Coordinates of C-alpha atoms in Angstrom, one line a residue:
Chain V
M3 CA 138.7 197.5 97.2
P4 CA 136.9 195.8 95.0
G5 CA 139.0 194.0 91.9
L6 CA 141.9 194.0 93.5
P7 CA 144.0 191.6 92.7
G8 CA 142.4 190.7 90.2
D9 CA 142.1 187.0 89.4
G10 CA 145.5 186.6 90.9
R11 CA 147.4 185.9 88.2
T12 CA 150.2 188.4 88.0
P13 CA 152.7 188.8 84.8
S14 CA 155.9 190.2 86.0
D15 CA 155.7 192.0 82.7
V16 CA 153.1 194.9 83.3
S17 CA 154.7 197.8 82.0
P18 CA 155.5 200.7 83.5
I19 CA 152.8 203.7 83.7
P20 CA 153.5 205.8 80.3
T21 CA 154.1 209.4 81.3
S22 CA 153.0 211.2 78.2
A23 CA 149.6 209.7 77.6
V24 CA 148.8 209.9 81.3
H25 CA 149.5 213.8 81.5
A26 CA 149.0 214.4 77.6
A27 CA 145.3 215.1 78.2
A28 CA 143.0 217.8 80.0
A29 CA 143.6 215.5 83.8
P30 CA 145.4 212.6 85.1
L31 CA 144.0 208.9 83.8
R32 CA 143.1 208.1 87.6
T33 CA 141.1 211.3 87.9
R34 CA 139.7 211.1 84.0
A35 CA 138.8 207.0 84.9
G36 CA 137.4 207.8 88.2
D37 CA 135.3 210.5 87.1
Y38 CA 134.0 208.0 83.6
F39 CA 132.6 205.3 86.3
Q40 CA 131.5 207.5 88.6
D41 CA 129.1 208.3 85.8
L42 CA 128.8 204.9 84.3
Q43 CA 127.2 203.9 87.9
D44 CA 125.0 206.7 87.3
R45 CA 123.7 205.6 84.1
I46 CA 123.3 201.6 84.8
T47 CA 121.5 202.5 88.0
G48 CA 119.6 205.4 86.4
A49 CA 118.3 202.5 83.6
L50 CA 117.6 199.8 86.3
E51 CA 115.2 201.9 87.9
A52 CA 113.6 202.9 84.9
E53 CA 113.1 198.9 84.1
D54 CA 112.0 198.3 87.5
P55 CA 109.2 200.9 88.6
G56 CA 109.3 202.6 91.7
A57 CA 112.0 200.9 92.5
R58 CA 114.9 203.3 94.2
F59 CA 118.4 202.4 95.0
R60 CA 119.4 203.2 98.0
E61 CA 122.7 204.9 98.5
D62 CA 125.7 204.8 100.8
V63 CA 128.6 207.1 101.0
W64 CA 131.6 206.0 102.6
T65 CA 135.2 206.6 103.5
R66 CA 138.2 204.6 103.4
A67 CA 140.5 204.9 106.7
G68 CA 143.4 204.4 104.8
G69 CA 142.0 206.3 102.0
G70 CA 139.3 207.2 99.4
G71 CA 136.1 206.0 99.8
G72 CA 132.9 204.9 97.7
R73 CA 129.5 205.3 96.5
T74 CA 127.5 201.6 97.0
R75 CA 124.0 201.6 95.9
V76 CA 121.7 198.8 96.7
I77 CA 118.7 197.7 96.1
V78 CA 116.2 195.0 97.7
D79 CA 113.0 193.9 97.2
A80 CA 112.1 195.3 93.9
P81 CA 109.4 194.0 91.4
L82 CA 112.6 193.1 88.9
L83 CA 115.2 192.5 91.1
E84 CA 115.1 190.8 94.3
K85 CA 118.6 192.1 95.5
G86 CA 121.1 194.2 93.6
G87 CA 124.5 196.5 94.1
V88 CA 125.9 198.6 92.0
G89 CA 129.1 200.1 93.4
F90 CA 131.2 202.8 92.4
S91 CA 134.6 202.7 94.3
A92 CA 138.0 205.5 94.4
V93 CA 140.4 204.3 97.0
H94 CA 143.9 204.4 97.9
G95 CA 147.1 204.1 100.3
E96 CA 149.2 201.3 101.1
L97 CA 148.4 197.9 100.4
P98 CA 149.1 194.9 103.0
D99 CA 152.7 193.3 102.5
E100 CA 150.6 190.1 101.6
L101 CA 148.2 191.8 98.9
A102 CA 151.1 193.8 97.4
A103 CA 153.5 191.0 96.8
Q104 CA 150.5 190.0 94.6
V105 CA 150.3 192.7 92.6
P106 CA 151.9 193.9 89.9
G107 CA 154.0 197.0 90.4
Q108 CA 156.6 197.9 93.3
G109 CA 156.1 198.6 97.0
R110 CA 152.9 198.7 98.5
D111 CA 151.4 202.2 97.4
F112 CA 148.0 201.7 94.9
F113 CA 145.3 203.7 93.6
A114 CA 141.6 201.5 92.7
T115 CA 138.7 202.8 91.0
G116 CA 135.8 201.2 89.6
V117 CA 132.5 200.2 89.1
S118 CA 131.5 196.8 90.7
L119 CA 127.6 195.4 90.3
V120 CA 125.8 191.9 90.9
L121 CA 121.8 191.7 90.1
H122 CA 120.1 188.9 91.0
P123 CA 116.5 189.2 89.9
R124 CA 113.2 187.9 91.7
S125 CA 112.7 185.2 88.8
P126 CA 114.1 182.3 88.3
R127 CA 113.4 183.2 84.3
V128 CA 116.0 186.0 84.4
P129 CA 119.8 185.2 85.0
T130 CA 121.6 187.0 87.6
V131 CA 124.5 189.3 85.9
H132 CA 127.8 190.6 87.8
A133 CA 130.2 192.8 85.8
N134 CA 133.5 194.9 87.1
F135 CA 135.3 197.6 85.3
R136 CA 138.5 199.0 86.9
Y137 CA 141.3 200.8 86.7
V138 CA 144.5 200.7 89.1
E139 CA 148.0 202.1 89.4
K140 CA 150.6 200.5 91.9
G141 CA 154.0 201.6 91.8
D142 CA 154.9 202.3 88.8
R143 CA 152.9 200.7 86.9
A144 CA 148.8 201.4 85.9
W145 CA 146.5 199.0 83.7
F146 CA 142.1 198.4 83.3
G147 CA 140.8 194.9 84.4
G148 CA 137.0 194.1 84.5
G149 CA 134.5 191.7 82.3
S150 CA 131.2 190.7 82.8
D151 CA 129.5 187.0 83.2
L152 CA 126.1 185.7 83.3
T153 CA 124.8 183.5 85.6
P154 CA 121.0 182.0 84.6
C155 CA 119.2 179.4 86.3
Y156 CA 117.8 177.9 83.1
L157 CA 119.5 177.9 80.0
V158 CA 118.4 180.1 77.5
E159 CA 120.5 179.9 73.9
D160 CA 119.1 183.1 72.3
D161 CA 119.8 184.6 75.6
A162 CA 123.8 183.7 76.3
V163 CA 123.9 184.2 72.4
H164 CA 122.9 188.2 72.6
F165 CA 125.3 187.7 75.5
H166 CA 128.8 187.0 73.9
R167 CA 127.7 188.4 70.9
T168 CA 127.2 191.8 72.2
W169 CA 130.6 191.5 74.0
K170 CA 132.6 190.3 70.8
A171 CA 131.0 193.0 69.1
V172 CA 132.9 195.4 71.5
C173 CA 135.8 193.2 71.6
D174 CA 136.7 193.4 68.2
R175 CA 136.1 197.3 67.2
H176 CA 139.2 196.9 69.5
D177 CA 141.5 193.8 69.0
P178 CA 140.2 190.7 67.6
A179 CA 142.6 188.5 70.1
Y180 CA 140.5 189.9 73.3
Y181 CA 137.1 188.2 72.6
P182 CA 138.7 184.8 72.1
R183 CA 141.0 185.6 74.9
F184 CA 138.6 186.9 77.6
K185 CA 135.9 184.8 76.8
K186 CA 138.1 181.8 78.0
W187 CA 139.7 183.9 80.9
C188 CA 136.0 184.5 81.9
D189 CA 135.3 180.7 82.0
D190 CA 138.6 179.7 83.9
Y191 CA 137.9 182.3 86.3
F192 CA 134.4 181.9 87.3
H193 CA 135.2 178.2 87.9
L194 CA 133.6 176.1 91.0
A195 CA 136.4 173.4 91.1
H196 CA 135.1 171.2 93.6
R197 CA 131.6 171.4 91.8
G198 CA 133.4 171.2 88.5
E199 CA 131.1 173.7 87.1
T200 CA 131.0 177.6 85.8
R201 CA 129.8 180.0 88.0
G202 CA 127.3 180.6 84.7
V203 CA 127.5 180.8 80.8
G204 CA 130.3 183.1 80.8
G205 CA 131.0 186.4 78.8
L206 CA 134.2 188.0 79.3
F207 CA 136.7 188.6 81.8
F208 CA 140.3 190.7 81.2
D209 CA 143.3 191.7 83.7
Y210 CA 146.2 193.6 83.9
L211 CA 145.3 195.7 80.3
D212 CA 148.5 198.0 80.0
G213 CA 150.7 199.6 76.9
D214 CA 148.9 201.8 75.5
L215 CA 146.3 203.0 78.2
E216 CA 144.2 205.3 76.8
A217 CA 143.2 203.0 73.9
R218 CA 142.7 200.0 77.2
F219 CA 140.4 203.3 78.5
A220 CA 139.2 203.3 75.5
F221 CA 138.0 200.1 75.1
V222 CA 137.0 199.7 79.1
R223 CA 134.3 202.3 78.0
D224 CA 133.4 200.8 75.6
C225 CA 132.0 198.2 77.4
G226 CA 131.0 200.2 79.9
A227 CA 128.7 201.5 77.8
A228 CA 127.6 198.0 76.6
F229 CA 126.5 196.4 79.6
L230 CA 122.8 197.7 79.3
D231 CA 122.5 196.4 76.0
A232 CA 124.2 193.3 76.9
Y233 CA 121.8 192.5 80.2
L234 CA 118.5 194.5 79.6
P235 CA 117.2 192.8 76.1
I236 CA 117.8 189.6 78.3
V237 CA 115.9 191.0 81.5
R238 CA 112.7 192.2 78.8
R239 CA 112.3 188.7 77.3
R240 CA 112.2 186.5 80.1
R241 CA 110.9 188.9 82.8
D242 CA 106.6 187.8 82.1
E243 CA 107.5 184.0 81.7
P244 CA 105.9 181.8 84.5
W245 CA 107.5 180.5 87.4
G246 CA 106.5 178.9 90.3
D247 CA 107.8 176.9 93.7
A248 CA 110.2 174.8 91.3
E249 CA 111.7 177.0 89.7
R250 CA 112.1 178.8 92.5
R251 CA 113.7 176.3 94.9
W252 CA 116.0 175.3 92.2
Q253 CA 116.8 179.4 91.8
L254 CA 117.8 179.1 95.4
T255 CA 119.8 176.1 95.2
R256 CA 122.6 177.8 92.3
R257 CA 122.5 181.0 94.2
G258 CA 123.9 178.6 96.8
R259 CA 126.6 177.9 94.2
Y260 CA 127.1 181.7 93.6
V261 CA 127.9 182.2 97.3
E262 CA 130.3 178.9 97.1
F263 CA 132.5 181.0 94.1
N264 CA 132.4 184.1 95.5
L265 CA 133.6 183.5 99.3
L266 CA 135.8 180.3 98.4
Y267 CA 137.3 181.7 95.4
D268 CA 136.3 185.6 94.1
R269 CA 139.6 187.2 95.1
G270 CA 138.0 190.5 94.8
T271 CA 135.8 189.5 97.7
V272 CA 138.6 187.6 100.0
F273 CA 141.2 190.0 99.8
G274 CA 138.5 192.8 100.4
L275 CA 137.1 191.2 103.4
K276 CA 140.1 190.1 104.9
T277 CA 142.3 193.5 104.2
G278 CA 139.5 195.6 105.9
G279 CA 137.1 196.3 102.9
R280 CA 133.5 197.9 104.0
V281 CA 131.8 194.4 104.6
E282 CA 128.1 195.6 103.4
S283 CA 129.9 196.7 99.6
I284 CA 131.5 193.8 99.0
L285 CA 129.0 191.2 100.1
M286 CA 126.2 193.1 98.5
S287 CA 127.1 190.8 95.7
L288 CA 125.5 187.8 97.8
P289 CA 121.8 187.1 97.0
L290 CA 119.1 187.9 99.4
Q291 CA 118.9 184.0 99.8
A292 CA 120.2 180.7 99.4
R293 CA 119.5 177.1 100.0
W294 CA 121.6 174.1 100.7
G295 CA 120.1 170.5 100.2
Y296 CA 121.9 167.7 100.3
D297 CA 123.3 165.7 97.4
E298 CA 120.1 166.5 95.5
Q299 CA 120.9 166.3 91.5
P300 CA 118.5 167.5 88.4
P301 CA 116.7 164.5 87.0
P302 CA 118.5 163.6 83.5
G303 CA 117.1 165.5 80.7
S304 CA 115.2 168.2 83.1
P305 CA 115.8 172.0 82.4
E306 CA 117.6 172.1 85.9
A307 CA 120.2 169.3 83.8
A308 CA 120.4 171.3 80.7
L309 CA 121.7 174.3 82.8
V310 CA 124.2 172.1 84.7
D311 CA 125.6 170.5 81.6
V312 CA 126.7 173.3 79.8
L313 CA 128.2 174.5 83.1
R314 CA 130.0 171.9 82.8
Q315 CA 131.8 171.9 79.4
P316 CA 131.3 175.8 78.7
R317 CA 130.4 176.2 75.2
E318 CA 131.1 178.7 72.1
W319 CA 128.2 180.7 71.6
V320 CA 129.5 182.9 68.9
R321 CA 132.0 182.3 66.5
Chain H
M14 CA 139.6 164.7 105.3
P15 CA 137.2 166.8 107.5
G16 CA 139.1 168.1 110.8
L17 CA 142.6 168.4 108.2
P18 CA 144.4 171.0 109.3
G19 CA 142.7 171.7 112.1
D20 CA 143.3 175.9 112.7
G21 CA 146.5 176.2 110.4
R22 CA 148.3 176.2 114.2
T23 CA 151.4 173.8 112.7
P24 CA 153.4 173.1 116.1
S25 CA 157.0 172.0 115.1
D26 CA 156.7 170.1 118.2
V27 CA 154.6 167.6 117.7
S28 CA 156.3 164.4 119.6
P29 CA 156.4 161.3 117.9
I30 CA 153.8 158.2 118.2
P31 CA 155.1 156.2 120.7
T32 CA 154.9 153.0 119.7
S33 CA 154.8 151.6 122.8
A34 CA 151.2 153.0 123.5
V35 CA 150.0 152.3 120.0
H36 CA 150.7 148.7 120.2
A37 CA 150.1 147.7 123.8
A38 CA 146.2 147.2 123.5
A39 CA 145.2 144.3 121.7
A40 CA 144.7 146.9 118.2
P41 CA 146.3 149.6 116.9
L42 CA 145.0 153.0 117.8
R43 CA 144.1 153.8 114.6
T44 CA 141.5 150.7 114.3
R45 CA 140.5 151.5 118.1
A46 CA 140.0 155.0 117.0
G47 CA 137.9 154.3 113.7
D48 CA 135.7 152.0 116.1
Y49 CA 135.2 154.5 118.5
F50 CA 134.0 156.9 115.8
Q51 CA 131.9 154.8 113.9
D52 CA 130.3 153.9 117.4
L53 CA 129.7 157.3 118.5
Q54 CA 128.1 158.3 115.3
D55 CA 125.8 155.2 116.0
R56 CA 125.0 156.8 119.2
I57 CA 124.2 160.5 118.6
T58 CA 122.4 159.9 115.5
G59 CA 120.3 157.1 117.0
A60 CA 120.1 159.6 120.0
L61 CA 118.1 162.5 117.9
E62 CA 116.3 160.2 116.0
A63 CA 114.6 159.3 119.4
E64 CA 114.3 163.5 120.0
D65 CA 113.0 163.8 116.5
P66 CA 109.9 160.9 116.4
G67 CA 109.4 159.9 113.0
A68 CA 112.5 161.2 111.3
R69 CA 115.3 159.2 110.3
F70 CA 118.8 160.1 108.6
R71 CA 119.5 159.4 104.9
E72 CA 122.9 157.3 104.9
D73 CA 125.4 157.1 102.1
V74 CA 128.5 155.4 102.5
W75 CA 131.3 156.3 100.5
T76 CA 134.7 155.3 99.8
R77 CA 137.7 157.8 99.0
A78 CA 139.9 157.3 95.7
G79 CA 142.8 157.8 97.5
G80 CA 142.2 155.2 100.1
G81 CA 139.6 154.8 102.5
G82 CA 136.0 156.2 102.9
G83 CA 133.5 157.2 105.2
R84 CA 129.6 157.3 106.1
T85 CA 127.4 160.2 105.8
R86 CA 124.1 160.6 107.8
V87 CA 121.7 163.7 107.0
I88 CA 119.1 164.7 108.4
V89 CA 116.6 167.4 105.8
D90 CA 113.1 168.7 107.0
A91 CA 112.4 167.2 109.8
P92 CA 110.3 168.4 112.9
L93 CA 113.2 168.8 115.2
L94 CA 116.0 169.1 112.9
E95 CA 115.5 171.9 109.3
K96 CA 118.7 170.3 108.5
G97 CA 121.7 167.9 110.3
G98 CA 124.6 166.0 109.1
V99 CA 126.7 163.8 111.4
G100 CA 129.4 162.4 109.3
F101 CA 132.2 159.4 110.1
S102 CA 134.8 159.2 108.0
A103 CA 138.3 157.4 107.4
V104 CA 140.9 158.0 105.2
H105 CA 144.3 157.6 104.6
G106 CA 146.8 158.1 101.9
E107 CA 148.9 161.2 100.4
L108 CA 148.5 164.6 101.3
P109 CA 148.7 167.0 98.3
D110 CA 152.0 168.7 98.7
E111 CA 150.8 172.2 99.7
L112 CA 148.2 170.5 102.6
A113 CA 151.3 168.3 103.9
A114 CA 153.6 171.4 104.0
Q115 CA 150.7 172.2 106.7
V116 CA 150.4 169.3 108.7
P117 CA 152.6 168.7 111.3
G118 CA 155.0 165.2 110.8
Q119 CA 157.4 163.9 107.9
G120 CA 156.5 163.3 104.2
R121 CA 152.7 163.3 102.8
D122 CA 151.3 159.6 104.1
F123 CA 148.7 160.3 106.5
F124 CA 145.3 159.2 108.1
A125 CA 142.6 160.5 109.5
T126 CA 139.9 159.3 111.5
G127 CA 136.9 161.1 113.1
V128 CA 133.3 162.1 113.2
S129 CA 132.1 165.6 112.4
L130 CA 128.1 167.5 113.1
V131 CA 126.0 170.0 112.3
L132 CA 123.0 170.6 113.6
H133 CA 120.6 173.2 112.3
P134 CA 117.4 173.1 114.2
R135 CA 114.0 174.3 112.6
S136 CA 113.4 176.9 115.7
P137 CA 115.5 180.1 115.9
R138 CA 115.0 179.2 119.6
V139 CA 117.2 176.5 119.2
P140 CA 120.8 176.7 118.6
T141 CA 122.9 175.3 116.1
V142 CA 125.4 172.9 117.6
H143 CA 128.7 171.5 115.7
A144 CA 131.0 169.1 116.9
N145 CA 134.5 167.3 115.4
F146 CA 136.4 164.8 117.2
R147 CA 139.6 163.1 115.3
Y148 CA 142.9 161.1 115.3
V149 CA 145.3 161.9 112.7
E150 CA 149.1 160.1 111.7
K151 CA 151.0 162.2 109.5
G152 CA 155.0 160.5 109.4
D153 CA 156.0 160.1 112.4
R154 CA 153.2 161.8 114.2
A155 CA 149.6 160.8 115.8
W156 CA 147.8 163.3 117.7
F157 CA 144.0 164.2 118.8
G158 CA 142.0 166.6 117.4
G159 CA 138.4 167.9 118.2
G160 CA 135.7 170.3 119.6
S161 CA 132.5 172.2 119.7
D162 CA 130.9 175.8 119.7
L163 CA 127.2 176.4 120.3
T164 CA 125.8 179.4 117.8
P165 CA 122.5 180.4 119.6
C166 CA 120.0 183.6 117.3
Y167 CA 119.6 184.8 120.7
L168 CA 121.6 184.6 123.8
V169 CA 120.5 182.3 126.4
E170 CA 122.7 182.8 128.9
D171 CA 121.5 179.7 130.9
D172 CA 122.4 177.9 128.1
A173 CA 126.0 179.3 127.3
V174 CA 126.0 178.0 130.7
H175 CA 125.0 175.0 130.7
F176 CA 126.9 174.2 127.4
H177 CA 130.2 175.4 128.5
R178 CA 129.9 173.8 132.3
T179 CA 129.4 170.4 130.8
W180 CA 132.4 170.7 128.7
K181 CA 134.4 172.5 131.2
A182 CA 133.1 169.6 133.9
V183 CA 135.1 167.0 130.9
C184 CA 138.2 168.8 130.0
D185 CA 138.6 168.9 134.2
R186 CA 138.7 165.3 134.7
H187 CA 141.5 164.9 132.3
D188 CA 143.6 168.4 132.9
P189 CA 142.6 171.6 134.2
A190 CA 144.4 173.4 132.1
Y191 CA 142.5 171.9 129.5
Y192 CA 138.8 174.1 129.5
P193 CA 140.2 177.7 129.7
R194 CA 143.1 177.1 126.5
F195 CA 140.4 175.3 124.7
K196 CA 138.0 177.6 125.6
K197 CA 139.6 180.1 124.3
W198 CA 141.4 178.3 121.2
C199 CA 137.5 178.0 120.3
D200 CA 136.7 181.4 120.7
D201 CA 139.9 182.4 118.8
Y202 CA 139.0 180.3 115.8
F203 CA 135.4 180.6 115.9
H204 CA 136.1 184.0 114.3
L205 CA 134.9 186.0 111.7
A206 CA 137.8 188.8 111.2
H207 CA 135.7 190.8 108.6
R208 CA 132.4 190.8 110.7
G209 CA 134.2 191.2 114.0
E210 CA 132.3 188.3 115.8
T211 CA 132.4 185.1 116.7
R212 CA 130.4 182.3 115.1
G213 CA 128.7 181.9 118.4
V214 CA 128.8 181.1 122.7
G215 CA 131.6 179.2 122.1
G216 CA 132.4 175.9 123.6
L217 CA 135.9 174.0 123.1
F218 CA 138.6 173.5 120.4
F219 CA 141.7 171.6 120.3
D220 CA 144.2 170.2 118.1
Y221 CA 147.8 168.3 117.6
L222 CA 146.8 166.9 121.2
D223 CA 149.7 164.1 121.4
G224 CA 152.1 162.8 124.2
D225 CA 150.8 160.3 126.2
L226 CA 147.8 159.3 123.6
E227 CA 145.8 156.9 125.6
A228 CA 145.3 159.5 127.8
R229 CA 144.0 161.4 125.0
F230 CA 141.9 159.2 123.6
A231 CA 140.0 158.6 126.8
F232 CA 140.0 162.7 127.2
V233 CA 138.2 162.4 123.5
R234 CA 135.6 159.5 124.6
D235 CA 134.9 161.6 127.7
C236 CA 134.4 164.8 124.7
G237 CA 132.4 162.3 122.5
A238 CA 130.2 160.7 125.6
A239 CA 129.5 164.5 126.5
F240 CA 128.0 165.6 123.3
L241 CA 124.4 164.7 123.9
D242 CA 124.3 166.1 127.4
A243 CA 125.7 169.1 126.6
Y244 CA 123.7 169.2 123.5
L245 CA 120.0 168.0 124.1
P246 CA 119.2 169.6 127.5
I247 CA 119.0 173.0 125.6
V248 CA 117.2 171.8 122.8
R249 CA 114.1 170.2 125.3
R250 CA 114.2 173.7 127.2
R251 CA 113.6 175.5 124.3
R252 CA 111.8 173.4 121.1
D253 CA 108.8 174.8 122.5
E254 CA 109.3 178.4 122.8
P255 CA 107.1 180.4 120.6
W256 CA 108.5 182.1 117.5
G257 CA 107.4 183.8 114.3
D258 CA 108.0 185.4 110.9
A259 CA 110.9 188.1 112.3
E260 CA 112.8 185.3 114.5
R261 CA 112.8 183.3 111.3
R262 CA 114.7 186.2 109.1
W263 CA 117.0 186.5 111.7
Q264 CA 118.2 183.2 111.9
L265 CA 118.6 183.1 108.3
T266 CA 120.5 185.9 108.7
R267 CA 122.4 184.7 111.2
R268 CA 123.0 181.5 109.0
G269 CA 124.6 183.3 106.3
R270 CA 126.9 184.0 108.7
Y271 CA 127.3 180.6 109.6
V272 CA 128.0 180.0 105.8
E273 CA 130.5 183.2 106.0
F274 CA 132.6 181.0 108.6
N275 CA 132.6 178.2 106.7
L276 CA 133.3 178.6 103.2
L277 CA 135.9 181.9 104.3
Y278 CA 137.5 180.2 107.8
D279 CA 136.9 177.0 108.3
R280 CA 140.2 175.0 106.9
G281 CA 138.9 171.5 106.7
T282 CA 135.9 173.3 105.1
V283 CA 138.6 175.4 102.5
F284 CA 141.1 172.1 102.1
G285 CA 138.6 169.4 101.9
L286 CA 137.1 171.2 99.4
K287 CA 140.2 172.1 97.3
T288 CA 142.0 168.8 97.5
G289 CA 138.9 166.7 96.2
G290 CA 136.9 166.0 99.5
R291 CA 133.5 164.7 99.2
V292 CA 131.6 168.1 98.5
E293 CA 128.3 167.0 99.8
S294 CA 130.5 165.4 102.8
I295 CA 132.2 168.6 103.4
L296 CA 129.1 170.8 103.1
M297 CA 126.1 169.3 104.8
S298 CA 127.5 171.5 107.8
L299 CA 126.0 174.4 105.8
P300 CA 121.9 175.7 106.6
L301 CA 119.1 174.6 104.5
Q302 CA 118.6 178.2 103.9
A303 CA 120.6 181.6 104.7
R304 CA 119.6 185.3 103.9
W305 CA 122.0 188.3 103.2
G306 CA 120.4 191.7 103.4
Y307 CA 121.9 195.3 103.1
D308 CA 123.5 196.4 106.1
E309 CA 120.6 195.1 108.4
Q310 CA 121.8 196.1 112.6
P311 CA 119.5 194.9 114.8
P312 CA 118.4 198.1 117.2
P313 CA 120.0 199.0 119.8
G314 CA 118.4 197.3 123.3
S315 CA 116.8 194.4 120.8
P316 CA 117.2 190.4 121.7
E317 CA 119.1 190.6 118.4
A318 CA 121.3 193.0 119.4
A319 CA 122.2 191.3 122.4
L320 CA 123.7 188.6 120.6
V321 CA 125.7 190.4 118.9
D322 CA 127.3 192.4 121.9
V323 CA 128.1 188.8 123.3
L324 CA 129.5 187.8 119.9
R325 CA 131.9 191.2 119.6
Q326 CA 133.0 190.6 123.2
P327 CA 133.0 186.5 124.3
R328 CA 132.4 186.1 128.1
E329 CA 133.6 183.8 130.1
W330 CA 130.7 181.7 130.9
V331 CA 131.9 179.3 134.0
R332 CA 134.8 179.7 136.5

């Protein structure tokens, strides 16, 4: 169950499913959300294949013993993407007690559908990106969650500004309170406490978005549509920049940090693995290679140190 | 605090520190144990340097803000060892509430000293090895813990038998019940539930060994003395065997599993990182490089598959 249970914040006041909204449209929201996420996966993998000529995602369709299933698409060793995974899933059933207690809504019955992706480009000049958008029902509650964050090996301020500006524009079309709230939530969530660093230069993170679910769905669809606009211009600007062994080595060290975050802190990963999720679909988020030297610190004033500085002190990229 | 809190089993019946035993000898047990572990670190790093001519461990002496400190010795990119860490520490102070509740003994005051090592050889033919021996006091309780496990990339039955036979001989000199109990504890503890695999071919794992602490200390000293006998003959038998890119790639995949175990399951690692331990000393256990492909399964009947088979179905190596 990628994306469950979000970041562990479990507000006690998540509101009931507004039955009128759910049933007003032609199909239940869970059906429309699932159809939307499946289509979003198609659009994103199609655009990435167009960006990386000759590269094709491998597709694995799987079913979950407890109910539902998914469609995992992975690319390995392509010219642009060293490794990338874009997964769709729509799963339902009963949560284990331990997990059920940490997710809003009565009982253990749940439904969750969403898209989750992580792209690790080959070039150390092109940032890694993650995005996840999901719709969840449990007991009498329902909500949307999601977000997207950018993880460069080298800080390029213009890229961070472009990424945040894209997400802020989406947020501002729906609620002016969204961007500042979700930007901070992202910095707080994608945080490696033991390193005193964020995973990257942030983006958006949100969860338990309930209330007017049709309006929330419209926001999530707007986010889904904006993902390629947020990321591809950065890819195009950086993909032809030169790099060598020193940059590759730093990239592998940063990828070690990515592994640390996903295995130590990411709730979706940890709970997914511990509750019998499909291991290969969950761990498709890990990079093809990673490196752990001993106590390697970038020299002060180096481009590598400039990245670490901003990870230790997250910035406001747009006002 | 490497080695704390062991495997999460927290017996309620760990017995009080036998004051007579602690004070009978010239110095308190915590002092003698600390001196012993520091000397054990010297002996092990000395033997490893002799085995890997020209290679020298880098030493970092550190202090812990809350009390105590340690001596971390790491080797990177040596001819025999791609990465190896042998740490000594003797720390004391107050455990955070969350951790204190999971460790036997009243209150939050603790003392812990021990040696912890992980050696990742360059050759895929030479297994990775881990060992940890420790003495812990908390409140009115005190105990020894430790163990050692072998993680080959390729199964060589003779090596597994030699490793287990060495540890069984140590155990049998102290208590015939030790080996079967600690061998099983090792298989249970070093288990990647999400993979359905043990980390390697096992060895010993024990914790909360109390009662006659002088006798327990004698057992742990016997273990410490046996470590090089358990491991170095395997190194010498395998280090000159040929290997190529395919073996290296499999090694990196297995090292990915090692990272998964340490970051997802190892209590010492997870709690150490989350309670402000020295990050570089804790993560010296991670390999220099690791790899995560997508859904890579070794072909049935291959040497790689033979390893996975035994990880999925742990064997009795000695009777």
